[in-house]
Coordinates of C-alpha atoms in Angstrom, one line a residue:
I1 CA -53.5 30.6 184.8
A2 CA -51.4 28.5 183.4
R3 CA -47.8 28.9 185.7
N4 CA -45.6 28.5 182.4
D5 CA -47.6 32.1 181.0
L6 CA -47.1 34.0 183.9
E7 CA -43.8 35.8 181.8
A8 CA -46.8 36.6 179.3
W9 CA -49.2 37.9 181.3
R10 CA -46.9 40.0 183.3
E11 CA -45.9 41.9 180.6
I12 CA -49.7 42.0 179.5
V13 CA -50.7 43.2 183.1
L14 CA -48.2 45.5 183.7
R15 CA -48.7 47.6 179.8
L16 CA -52.0 48.0 180.8
G17 CA -50.6 50.0 183.7
Y18 CA -50.4 48.1 186.7
T19 CA -47.7 47.1 188.8
L20 CA -45.9 43.9 190.6
F21 CA -47.7 43.9 194.2
H22 CA -46.5 40.6 195.2
E23 CA -44.8 38.0 194.0
G24 CA -44.8 34.6 196.0
G25 CA -46.2 30.9 195.8
N26 CA -49.1 30.7 193.7
F27 CA -50.1 33.5 193.4
V28 CA -49.1 36.8 192.1
Q29 CA -50.4 40.1 192.6
F30 CA -50.7 43.6 190.9
E31 CA -52.1 47.1 191.6
P32 CA -53.7 49.4 189.6
I33 CA -51.4 53.1 188.2
V34 CA -54.8 54.8 188.5
P35 CA -56.4 55.0 191.4
G36 CA -60.1 53.7 192.2
N37 CA -58.7 50.8 189.6
W38 CA -59.4 47.6 190.6
S39 CA -56.6 45.2 192.1
L40 CA -55.8 42.3 190.1
D41 CA -54.8 39.1 191.7
L42 CA -53.7 35.6 189.3
M43 CA -53.3 31.6 190.5
L44 CA -50.7 29.9 189.2
V45 CA -51.9 26.4 188.3
S46 CA -50.5 23.7 185.9
P47 CA -51.8 24.0 182.4
E48 CA -53.9 20.2 183.0
T49 CA -55.9 22.0 186.1
L50 CA -56.1 25.0 183.3
N51 CA -57.7 22.6 180.9
R52 CA -59.7 21.2 183.6
L53 CA -61.0 24.4 184.5
L54 CA -61.7 25.7 181.1
A55 CA -63.3 22.4 179.7
S56 CA -66.0 22.8 182.3
A57 CA -65.7 27.1 182.3
E58 CA -68.9 28.8 180.9
S59 CA -69.0 31.8 178.5
A60 CA -70.0 35.6 179.8
S61 CA -70.3 38.3 179.3
M62 CA -68.4 41.2 181.3
E63 CA -68.9 44.5 181.1
G64 CA -68.7 44.3 177.7
A65 CA -66.2 41.9 177.5
S66 CA -66.3 37.8 176.4
V67 CA -64.5 36.0 178.9
V68 CA -64.8 32.8 180.2
V69 CA -66.4 32.1 184.5
P70 CA -65.1 28.1 186.3
S71 CA -67.5 26.3 187.5
L72 CA -69.1 27.0 190.5
E73 CA -67.8 24.2 191.7
H74 CA -64.3 25.2 190.4
L75 CA -64.5 28.5 192.1
L76 CA -66.0 26.4 195.2
A77 CA -62.2 24.9 194.8
L78 CA -60.2 27.6 193.8
Q79 CA -61.3 29.6 196.7
I80 CA -61.1 26.7 198.9
H81 CA -57.4 26.1 197.9
A82 CA -56.6 30.3 197.8
L83 CA -57.5 29.6 201.8
T84 CA -55.2 27.0 202.5
A85 CA -52.4 28.1 200.2
R86 CA -51.8 31.9 202.8

């Protein structure tokens, strides 16, 4: 997500039944209140980076919801970034 949108995302995620697990650096991690639900990690990027990711993203359907998925190249770059940022 764009770093400057963090507060809006935090409010949404907390309303959806998550609690803040860890916040630091480029990541914010949430744990579900309901056991068995997925944990959620948000990676914070600049608005410019997010715009580049969205420009090459493709539409998909996941569990009945319409989503956009970054390109494979961008997913790999994000994974490398995540590994080196910890």
